[in-house]
Coordinates of C-alpha atoms and ligand atoms in Angstrom, one line a residue:
X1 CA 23.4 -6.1 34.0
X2 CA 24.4 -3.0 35.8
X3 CA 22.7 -3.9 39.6
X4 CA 21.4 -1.2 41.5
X5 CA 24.1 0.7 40.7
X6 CA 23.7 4.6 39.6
X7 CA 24.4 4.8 35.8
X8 CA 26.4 7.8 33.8
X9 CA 23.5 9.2 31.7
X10 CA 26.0 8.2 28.5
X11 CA 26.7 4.8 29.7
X12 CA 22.9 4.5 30.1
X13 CA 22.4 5.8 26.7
X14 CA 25.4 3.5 24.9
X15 CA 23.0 0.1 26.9
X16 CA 20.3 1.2 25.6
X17 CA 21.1 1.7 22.1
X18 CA 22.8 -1.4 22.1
X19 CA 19.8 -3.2 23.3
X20 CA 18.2 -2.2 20.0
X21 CA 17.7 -4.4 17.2
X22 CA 16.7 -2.0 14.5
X23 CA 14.4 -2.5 11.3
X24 CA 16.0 -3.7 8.1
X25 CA 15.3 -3.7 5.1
X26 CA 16.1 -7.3 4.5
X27 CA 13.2 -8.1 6.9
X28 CA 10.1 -8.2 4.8
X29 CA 7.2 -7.7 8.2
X30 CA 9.9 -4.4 8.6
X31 CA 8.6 -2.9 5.2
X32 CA 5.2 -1.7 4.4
X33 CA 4.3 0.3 0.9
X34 CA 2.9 3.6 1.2
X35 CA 1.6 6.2 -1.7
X36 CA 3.4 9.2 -2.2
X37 CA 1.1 11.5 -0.6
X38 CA 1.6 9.8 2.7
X39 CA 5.2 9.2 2.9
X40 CA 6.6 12.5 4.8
X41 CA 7.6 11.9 7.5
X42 CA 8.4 7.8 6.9
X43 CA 11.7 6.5 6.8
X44 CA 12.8 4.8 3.2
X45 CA 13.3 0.8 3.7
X46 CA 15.5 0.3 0.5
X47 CA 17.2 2.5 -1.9
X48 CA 15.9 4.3 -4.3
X49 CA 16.8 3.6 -8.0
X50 CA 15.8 5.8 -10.8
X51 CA 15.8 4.9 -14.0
X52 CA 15.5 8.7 -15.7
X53 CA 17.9 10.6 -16.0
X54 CA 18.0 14.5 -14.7
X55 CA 17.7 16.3 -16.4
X56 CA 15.9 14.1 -18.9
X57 CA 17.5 15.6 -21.6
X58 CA 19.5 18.5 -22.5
X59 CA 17.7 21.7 -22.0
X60 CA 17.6 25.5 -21.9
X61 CA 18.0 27.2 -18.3
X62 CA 17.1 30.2 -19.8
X63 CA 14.7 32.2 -22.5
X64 CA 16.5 33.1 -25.7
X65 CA 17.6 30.9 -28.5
X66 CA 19.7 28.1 -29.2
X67 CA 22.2 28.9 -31.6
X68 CA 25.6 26.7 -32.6
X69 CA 28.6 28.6 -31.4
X70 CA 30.7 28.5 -34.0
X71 CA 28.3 30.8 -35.1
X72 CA 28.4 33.6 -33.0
X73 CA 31.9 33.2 -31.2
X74 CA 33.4 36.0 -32.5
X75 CA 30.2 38.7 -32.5
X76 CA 29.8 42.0 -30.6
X77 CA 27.6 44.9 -30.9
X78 CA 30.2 45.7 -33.4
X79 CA 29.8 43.0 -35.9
X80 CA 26.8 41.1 -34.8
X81 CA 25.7 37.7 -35.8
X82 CA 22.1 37.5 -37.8
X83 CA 20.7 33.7 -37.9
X84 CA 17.6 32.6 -38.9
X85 CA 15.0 31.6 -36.8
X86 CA 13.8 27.8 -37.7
X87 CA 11.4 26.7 -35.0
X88 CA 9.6 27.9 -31.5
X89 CA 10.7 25.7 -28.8
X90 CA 8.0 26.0 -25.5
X91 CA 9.0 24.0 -22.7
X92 CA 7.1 20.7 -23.0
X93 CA 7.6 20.4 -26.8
X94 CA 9.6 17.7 -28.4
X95 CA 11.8 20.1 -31.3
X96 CA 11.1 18.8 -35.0
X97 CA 14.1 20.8 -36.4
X98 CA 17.6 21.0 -36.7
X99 CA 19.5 24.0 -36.4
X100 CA 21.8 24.5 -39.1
X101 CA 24.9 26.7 -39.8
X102 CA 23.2 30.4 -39.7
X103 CA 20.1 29.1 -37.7
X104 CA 18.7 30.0 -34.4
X105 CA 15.4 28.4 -32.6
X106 CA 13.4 30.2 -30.2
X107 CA 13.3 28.4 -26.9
X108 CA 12.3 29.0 -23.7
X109 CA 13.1 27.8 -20.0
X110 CA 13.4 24.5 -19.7
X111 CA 12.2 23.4 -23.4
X112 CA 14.4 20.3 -25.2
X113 CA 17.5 21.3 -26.8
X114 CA 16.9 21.0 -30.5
X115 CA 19.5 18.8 -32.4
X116 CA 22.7 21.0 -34.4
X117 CA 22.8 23.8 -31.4
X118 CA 25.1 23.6 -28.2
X119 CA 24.8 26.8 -26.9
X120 CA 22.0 29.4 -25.7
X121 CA 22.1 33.5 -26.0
X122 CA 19.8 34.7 -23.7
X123 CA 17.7 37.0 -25.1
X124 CA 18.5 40.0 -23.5
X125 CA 21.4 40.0 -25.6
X126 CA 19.4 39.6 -29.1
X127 CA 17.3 41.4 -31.0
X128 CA 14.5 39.4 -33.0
X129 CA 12.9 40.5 -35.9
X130 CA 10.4 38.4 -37.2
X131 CA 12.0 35.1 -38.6
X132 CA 15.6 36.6 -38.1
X133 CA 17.7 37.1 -34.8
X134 CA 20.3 39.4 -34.4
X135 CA 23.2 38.1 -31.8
X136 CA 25.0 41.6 -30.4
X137 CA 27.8 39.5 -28.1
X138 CA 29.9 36.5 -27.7
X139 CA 28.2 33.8 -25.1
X140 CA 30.3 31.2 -23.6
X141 CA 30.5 27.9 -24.9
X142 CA 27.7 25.7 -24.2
X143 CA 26.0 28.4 -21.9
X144 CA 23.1 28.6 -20.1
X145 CA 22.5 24.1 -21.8
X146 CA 21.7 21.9 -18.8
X147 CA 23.1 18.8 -19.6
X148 CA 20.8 15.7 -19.8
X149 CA 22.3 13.1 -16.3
X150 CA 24.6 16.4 -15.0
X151 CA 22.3 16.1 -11.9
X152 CA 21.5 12.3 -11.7
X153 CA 22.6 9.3 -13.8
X154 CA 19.9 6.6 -14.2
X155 CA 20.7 3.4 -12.0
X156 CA 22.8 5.3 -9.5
X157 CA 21.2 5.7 -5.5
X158 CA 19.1 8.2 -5.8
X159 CA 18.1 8.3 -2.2
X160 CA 19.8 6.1 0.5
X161 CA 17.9 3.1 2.8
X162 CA 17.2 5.0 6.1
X163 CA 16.9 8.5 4.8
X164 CA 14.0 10.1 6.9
X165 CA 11.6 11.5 3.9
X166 CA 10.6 15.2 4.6
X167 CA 9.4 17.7 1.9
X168 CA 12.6 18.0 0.2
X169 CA 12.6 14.0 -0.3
X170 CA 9.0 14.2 -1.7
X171 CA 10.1 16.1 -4.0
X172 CA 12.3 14.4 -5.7
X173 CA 10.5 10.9 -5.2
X174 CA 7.8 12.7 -7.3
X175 CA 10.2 14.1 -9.8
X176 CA 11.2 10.5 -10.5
X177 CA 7.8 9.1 -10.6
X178 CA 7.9 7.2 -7.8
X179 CA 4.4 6.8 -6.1
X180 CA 4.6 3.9 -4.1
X181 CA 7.3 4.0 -1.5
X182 CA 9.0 1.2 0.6
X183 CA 9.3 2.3 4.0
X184 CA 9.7 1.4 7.5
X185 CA 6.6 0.2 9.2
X186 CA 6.0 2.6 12.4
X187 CA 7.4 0.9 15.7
X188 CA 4.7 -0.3 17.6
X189 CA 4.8 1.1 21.1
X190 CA 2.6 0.2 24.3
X191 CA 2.0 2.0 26.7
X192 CA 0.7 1.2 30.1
X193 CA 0.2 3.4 32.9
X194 CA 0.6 1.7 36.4
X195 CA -0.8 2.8 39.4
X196 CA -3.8 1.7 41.7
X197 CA -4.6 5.5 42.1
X198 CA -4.8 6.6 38.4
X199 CA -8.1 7.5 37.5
X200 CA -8.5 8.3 33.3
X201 CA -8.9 11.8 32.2
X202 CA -12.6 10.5 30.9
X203 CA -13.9 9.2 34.8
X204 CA -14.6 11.1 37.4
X205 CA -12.3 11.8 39.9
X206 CA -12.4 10.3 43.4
X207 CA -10.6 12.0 46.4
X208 CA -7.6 10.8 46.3
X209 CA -6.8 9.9 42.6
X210 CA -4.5 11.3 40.5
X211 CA -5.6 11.5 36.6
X212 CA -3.7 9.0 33.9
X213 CA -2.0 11.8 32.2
X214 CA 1.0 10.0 31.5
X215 CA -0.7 7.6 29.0
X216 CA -1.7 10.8 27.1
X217 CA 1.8 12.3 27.0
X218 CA 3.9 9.5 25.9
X219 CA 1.5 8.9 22.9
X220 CA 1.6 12.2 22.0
X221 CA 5.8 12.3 22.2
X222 CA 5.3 8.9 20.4
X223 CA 3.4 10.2 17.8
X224 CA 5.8 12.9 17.6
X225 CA 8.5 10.4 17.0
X226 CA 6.7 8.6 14.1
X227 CA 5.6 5.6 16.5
X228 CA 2.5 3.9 16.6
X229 CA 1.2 4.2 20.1
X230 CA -0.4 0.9 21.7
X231 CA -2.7 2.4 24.9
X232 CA -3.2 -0.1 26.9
X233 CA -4.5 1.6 29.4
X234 CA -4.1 1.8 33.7
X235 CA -3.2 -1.2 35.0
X236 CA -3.4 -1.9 39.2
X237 CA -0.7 -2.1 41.4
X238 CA -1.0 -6.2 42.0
X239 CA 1.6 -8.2 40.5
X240 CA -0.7 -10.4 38.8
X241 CA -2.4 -7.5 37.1
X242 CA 1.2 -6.0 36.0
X243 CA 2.2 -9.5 34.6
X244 CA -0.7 -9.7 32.4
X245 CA -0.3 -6.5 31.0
X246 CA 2.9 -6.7 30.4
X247 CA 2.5 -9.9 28.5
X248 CA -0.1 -9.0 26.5
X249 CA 2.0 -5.5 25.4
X250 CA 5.0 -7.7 25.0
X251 CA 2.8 -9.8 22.6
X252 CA 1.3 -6.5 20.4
X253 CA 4.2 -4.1 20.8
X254 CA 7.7 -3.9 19.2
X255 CA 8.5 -1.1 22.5
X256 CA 6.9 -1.0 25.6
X257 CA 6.7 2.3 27.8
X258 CA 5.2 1.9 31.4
X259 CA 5.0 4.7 33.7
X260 CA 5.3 4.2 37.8
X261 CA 6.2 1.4 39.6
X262 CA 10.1 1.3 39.1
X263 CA 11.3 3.1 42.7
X264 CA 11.7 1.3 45.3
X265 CA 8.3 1.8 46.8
X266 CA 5.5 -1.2 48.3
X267 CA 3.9 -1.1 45.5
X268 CA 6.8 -0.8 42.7
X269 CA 6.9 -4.2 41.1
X270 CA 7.7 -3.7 37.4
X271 CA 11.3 -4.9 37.8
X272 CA 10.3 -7.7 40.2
X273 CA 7.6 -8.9 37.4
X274 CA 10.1 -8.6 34.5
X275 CA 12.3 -10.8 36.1
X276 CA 9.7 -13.4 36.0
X277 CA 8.7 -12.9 32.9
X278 CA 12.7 -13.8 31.6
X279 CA 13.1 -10.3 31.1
X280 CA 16.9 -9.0 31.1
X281 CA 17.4 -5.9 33.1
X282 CA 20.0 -3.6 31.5
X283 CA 19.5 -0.4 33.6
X284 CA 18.0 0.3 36.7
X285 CA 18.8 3.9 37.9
X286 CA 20.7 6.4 36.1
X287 CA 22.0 9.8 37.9
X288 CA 19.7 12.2 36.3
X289 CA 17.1 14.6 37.8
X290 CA 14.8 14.2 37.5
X291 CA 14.4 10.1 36.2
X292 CA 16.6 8.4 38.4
X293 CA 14.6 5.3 38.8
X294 CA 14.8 4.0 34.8
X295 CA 14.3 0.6 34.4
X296 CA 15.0 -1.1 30.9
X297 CA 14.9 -4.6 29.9
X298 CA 14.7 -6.6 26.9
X299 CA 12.1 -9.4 27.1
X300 CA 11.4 -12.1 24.4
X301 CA 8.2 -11.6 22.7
X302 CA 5.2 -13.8 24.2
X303 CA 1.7 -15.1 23.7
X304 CA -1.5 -13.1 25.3
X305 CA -0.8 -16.1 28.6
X306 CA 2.8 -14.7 29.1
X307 CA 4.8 -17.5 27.9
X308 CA 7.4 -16.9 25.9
X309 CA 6.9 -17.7 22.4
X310 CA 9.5 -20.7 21.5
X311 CA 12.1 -19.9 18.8
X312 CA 9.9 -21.8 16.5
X313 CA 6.8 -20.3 17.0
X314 CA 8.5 -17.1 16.7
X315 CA 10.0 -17.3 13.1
X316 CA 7.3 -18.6 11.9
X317 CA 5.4 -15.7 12.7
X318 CA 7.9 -13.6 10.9
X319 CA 9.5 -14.1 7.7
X320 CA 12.6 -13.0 9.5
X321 CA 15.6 -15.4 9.7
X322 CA 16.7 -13.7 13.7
X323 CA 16.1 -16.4 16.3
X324 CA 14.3 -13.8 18.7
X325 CA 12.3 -11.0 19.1
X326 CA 13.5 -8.9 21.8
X327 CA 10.9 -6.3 22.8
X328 CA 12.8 -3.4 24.4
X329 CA 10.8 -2.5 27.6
X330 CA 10.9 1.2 29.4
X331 CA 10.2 1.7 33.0
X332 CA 9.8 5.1 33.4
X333 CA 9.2 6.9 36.4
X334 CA 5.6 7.7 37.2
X335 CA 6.2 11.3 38.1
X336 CA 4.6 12.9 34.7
X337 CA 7.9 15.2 34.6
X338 CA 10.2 12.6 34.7
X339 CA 8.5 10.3 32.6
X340 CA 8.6 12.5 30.0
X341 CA 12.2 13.6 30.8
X342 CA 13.2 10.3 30.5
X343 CA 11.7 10.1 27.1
X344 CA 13.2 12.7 25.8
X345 CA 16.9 11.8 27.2
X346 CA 16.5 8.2 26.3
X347 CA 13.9 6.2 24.7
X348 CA 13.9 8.8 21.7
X349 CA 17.1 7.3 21.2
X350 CA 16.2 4.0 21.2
X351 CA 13.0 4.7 18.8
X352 CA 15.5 6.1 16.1
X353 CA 17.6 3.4 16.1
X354 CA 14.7 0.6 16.2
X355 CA 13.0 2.6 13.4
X356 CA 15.6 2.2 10.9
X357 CA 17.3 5.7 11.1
X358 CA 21.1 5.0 10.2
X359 CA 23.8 6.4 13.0
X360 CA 24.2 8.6 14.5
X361 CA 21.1 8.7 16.7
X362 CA 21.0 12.2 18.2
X363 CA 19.1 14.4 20.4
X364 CA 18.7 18.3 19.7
X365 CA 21.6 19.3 21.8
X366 CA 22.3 23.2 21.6
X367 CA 24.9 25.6 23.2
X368 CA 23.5 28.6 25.0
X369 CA 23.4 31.3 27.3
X370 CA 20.6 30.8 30.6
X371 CA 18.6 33.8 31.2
X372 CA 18.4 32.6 34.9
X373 CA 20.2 30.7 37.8
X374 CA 19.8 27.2 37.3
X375 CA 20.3 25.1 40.3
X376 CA 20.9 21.6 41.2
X377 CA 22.4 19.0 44.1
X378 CA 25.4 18.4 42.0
X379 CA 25.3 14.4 42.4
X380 CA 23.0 13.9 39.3
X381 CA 22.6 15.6 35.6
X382 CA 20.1 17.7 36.8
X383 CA 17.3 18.5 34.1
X384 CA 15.3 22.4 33.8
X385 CA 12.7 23.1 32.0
X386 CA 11.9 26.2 30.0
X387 CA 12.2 27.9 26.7
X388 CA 15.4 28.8 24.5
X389 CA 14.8 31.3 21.8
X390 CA 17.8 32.6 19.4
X391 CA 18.4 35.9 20.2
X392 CA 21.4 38.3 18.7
X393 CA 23.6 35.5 17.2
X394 CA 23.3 33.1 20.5
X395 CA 20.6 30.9 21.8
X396 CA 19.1 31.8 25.1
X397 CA 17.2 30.0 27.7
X398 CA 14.9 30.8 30.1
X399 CA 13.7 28.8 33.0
X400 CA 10.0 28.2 33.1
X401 CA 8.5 29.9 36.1
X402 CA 6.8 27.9 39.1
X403 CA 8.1 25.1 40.8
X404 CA 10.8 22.2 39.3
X405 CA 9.0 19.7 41.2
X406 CA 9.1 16.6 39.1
X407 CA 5.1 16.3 39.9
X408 CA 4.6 20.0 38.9
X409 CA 3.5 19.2 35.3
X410 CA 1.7 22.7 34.8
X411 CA 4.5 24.8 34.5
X412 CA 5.5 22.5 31.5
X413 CA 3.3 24.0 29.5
X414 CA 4.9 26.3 26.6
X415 CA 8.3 24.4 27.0
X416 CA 10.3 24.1 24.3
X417 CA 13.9 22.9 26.1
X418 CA 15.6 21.5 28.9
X419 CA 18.5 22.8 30.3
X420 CA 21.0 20.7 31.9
X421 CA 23.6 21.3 35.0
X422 CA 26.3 18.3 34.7
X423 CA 27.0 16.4 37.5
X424 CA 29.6 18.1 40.1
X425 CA 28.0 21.4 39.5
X426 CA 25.3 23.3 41.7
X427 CA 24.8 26.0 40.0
X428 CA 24.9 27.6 36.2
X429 CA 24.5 31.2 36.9
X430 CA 22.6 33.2 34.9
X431 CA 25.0 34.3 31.6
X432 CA 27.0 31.6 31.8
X433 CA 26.8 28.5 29.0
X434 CA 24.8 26.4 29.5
X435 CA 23.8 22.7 27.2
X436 CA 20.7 22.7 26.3
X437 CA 18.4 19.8 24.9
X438 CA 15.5 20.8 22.9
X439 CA 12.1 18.7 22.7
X440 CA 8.9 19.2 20.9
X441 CA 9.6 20.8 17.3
X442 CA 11.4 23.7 19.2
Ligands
LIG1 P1 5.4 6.0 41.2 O1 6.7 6.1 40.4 O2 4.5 4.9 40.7 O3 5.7 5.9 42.6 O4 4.6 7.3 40.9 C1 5.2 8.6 41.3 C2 4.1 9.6 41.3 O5 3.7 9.8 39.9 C3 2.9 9.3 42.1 O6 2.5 10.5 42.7 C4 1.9 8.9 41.1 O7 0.6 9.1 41.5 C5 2.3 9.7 39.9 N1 1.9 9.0 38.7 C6 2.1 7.7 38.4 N2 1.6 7.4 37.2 C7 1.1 8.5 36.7 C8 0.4 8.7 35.5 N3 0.2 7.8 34.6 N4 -0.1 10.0 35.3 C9 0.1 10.9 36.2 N5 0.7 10.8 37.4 C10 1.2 9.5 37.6
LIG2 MG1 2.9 3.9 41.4

């Protein structure tokens, strides 16, 4: 447990992750089935094993005709080869004939070698005339045949446990007929806004309120992620309203993200009711601006009354042979900037480790040029919002206008990156380097 001490951003990061107890395959509630058509963007639970070959079978890459090249090895314009042309060969069709000494087939792209040739002549360099073929130069041995396995050789791994499927993994999952896929079930994530003020986006709003739009963010940055998001809505600053809802999250949710609550304010009690709850707290404040005040804790899984589930209880629920079932629990700060800041530098992190995503876990981090003076106190990794576009060869970013108040959440808007001044430094100046993380899909 680190106290109240400030934490390096990477030593916060290194907790974290290790706080994580990922998916696994081995785990059977871990792995759900889905069809083909639904499995972009899901991460692969087991290996893939084909049991075709690719290609299937030897085949032309090209249109011409498949000849044997002891034939035509020594021809040229000169003293062309004529063979006789035995059988068509479309792509699709199974050959019925054998080419003999003298004998071509016809065959286009991607149609089934026919038994007796080994090599194709393209057909710009023939000249057909009805059932003969005249070869005017020399191919290469074997050109232009794709062998049968050269790409793929049934029983081998055709696609690793943990690879993330996108379009280009579809593809080849189809190719090999596979239409149901094991993959990672999504993390389930809770979220929970706290804050006697919050008011939702659906009420009207009183003087005084602020509206929930926290709860709105950090499921759409969860969807983002591939998580489930669990809303469970605004809960009241009273400790016995925050214990309830965090033990009925705790007893839904593999993750739970609250919002507010973790400063050091009269009505901040999320680390005071963790604590009762059995929680471990791993962080408390890390030196970043803006999301100093992070609070995360692991917490055992309980029943809807807040008692922790006994071991017992717990595997039995699972078929699972761990003895406990952590749930990794985020305070984030309730400024809407900083909780999603905090997001983005840290519990992405933990969702790709706890979805199944092999090392390393990584953020978008990009080297560029700032457009603008970025400015900071110098004590804390100091976080500013704004765009990068690649421009000429290098990446450039540019500050959003309006105010870098953690509460000014308008100004997010159109945001594509953060860029960040490291701790010891007030100022980037505009043209200098500057790291940048990128969020969203920029
Ligand atoms: P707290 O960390 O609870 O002191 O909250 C800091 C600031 O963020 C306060 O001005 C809150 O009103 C605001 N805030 C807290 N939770 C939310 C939320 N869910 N949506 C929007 N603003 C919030
Ligand atoms: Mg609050």
């Amino acid at each position: 447990m680190s106290g109240s001490s400030l934490l390096q951003p990477d030593d916060a990061e290194a907790i974290i992750l290790r706080c994580v107890q990922p998916f696994t395959g081995q785990k059977a509630a871990d792995v759900e089935q889905v069809s083909l058509e639904k499995a972009c963007g899901r991460i692969l639970a087991t290996d893939i094993v084909s049991q075709l070959d690719f290609p299937h079978w030897d085949n032309s890459a090209m249109d011409g005709y498949a000849v044997r090249f002891e034939d035509v090895q020594s021809c040229s314009a000169e003293a062309p080869a004529v063979l006789e042309i035995v059988e068509e060969i479309p792509a699709g069709y199974q050959p019925q004939r054998e080419v003999g000494i003298g004998q071509a087939s016809r065959i286009l792209t991607g149609a089934v070698m026919p038994a007796g040739a080994d090599t194709i002549v393209i057909q710009e360099e023939a000249q057909r005339d009805g059932d003969r073929v005249t070869i005017l130069s020399s191919p290469k041995s074997e050109a232009f045949v794709r062998h049968r396995a050269a790409f793929y050789e049934a029983g081998q791994t055709l696609l690793a446990a943990g690879t993330m499927i996108s379009a280009t993994e579809v593809a080849v999952l189809a190719a090999a007929q596979c239409v149901q896929i094991p993959v990672f079930r999504r993390p389930k994530v809770a979220i929970l806004s706290t804050g006697s003020e919050l008011v939702s986006p659906h009420q009207p709003l009183q003087p005084g309120q602020i509206v929930d739009s926290n709860q709105y963010a950090l499921a759409a940055l969860l969807e983002e992620a591939g998580a489930e998001p669990i809303c469970c809505g605004i809960v009241e600053d009273t400790p016995e309203a925050l214990k309830k809802a965090i033990a009925h999250a705790a007893s839904q949710a593999d993750m739970i993200l609250s919002s507010g609550g973790v400063s050091v304010g009269d009505y901040d009690y999320v680390d005071r009711i963790l604590a009762e709850l059995g929680a471990t707290i791993h962080v408390r404040s890390v030196a970043v601006k803006p999301g100093k005040p992070l609070t995360v804790a692991t917490l055992s899984r309980s029943d809807e009354t807040g008692a922790v589930l006994t071991q017992a209880s717990s595997e039995s629920e699972s078929s699972g042979s761990s003895k406990s079932f952590p749930v990794l629990y985020f305070g984030l700060p309730g400024n809407p900037v900083s909780a999603m800041v905090s997001f983005w530098r840290f519990a992405q992190l933990a969702l790709q480790k706890l979805s199944g995503i092999p090392e390393p876990w990584t953020l978008k981090w990009i080297q560029g040029r700032s457009r603008h003076d970025l400015r900071s106190g110098g004590q804390r990794e100091t976080y500013l919002w704004g765009t990068v576009q690649y421009i000429d060869g290098a990446y450039e970013f540019s500050l959003a206008t309006g105010g870098h108040s953690s509460g000014n959440l308008i100004n997010l808007s159109g945001m594509n990156a953060l860029a960040v001044v490291p701790i010891g430094k007030k100022q980037v100046a505009a043209g200098e380097s500057v790291r940048i993380l990128r969020v969203h899909h920029g």
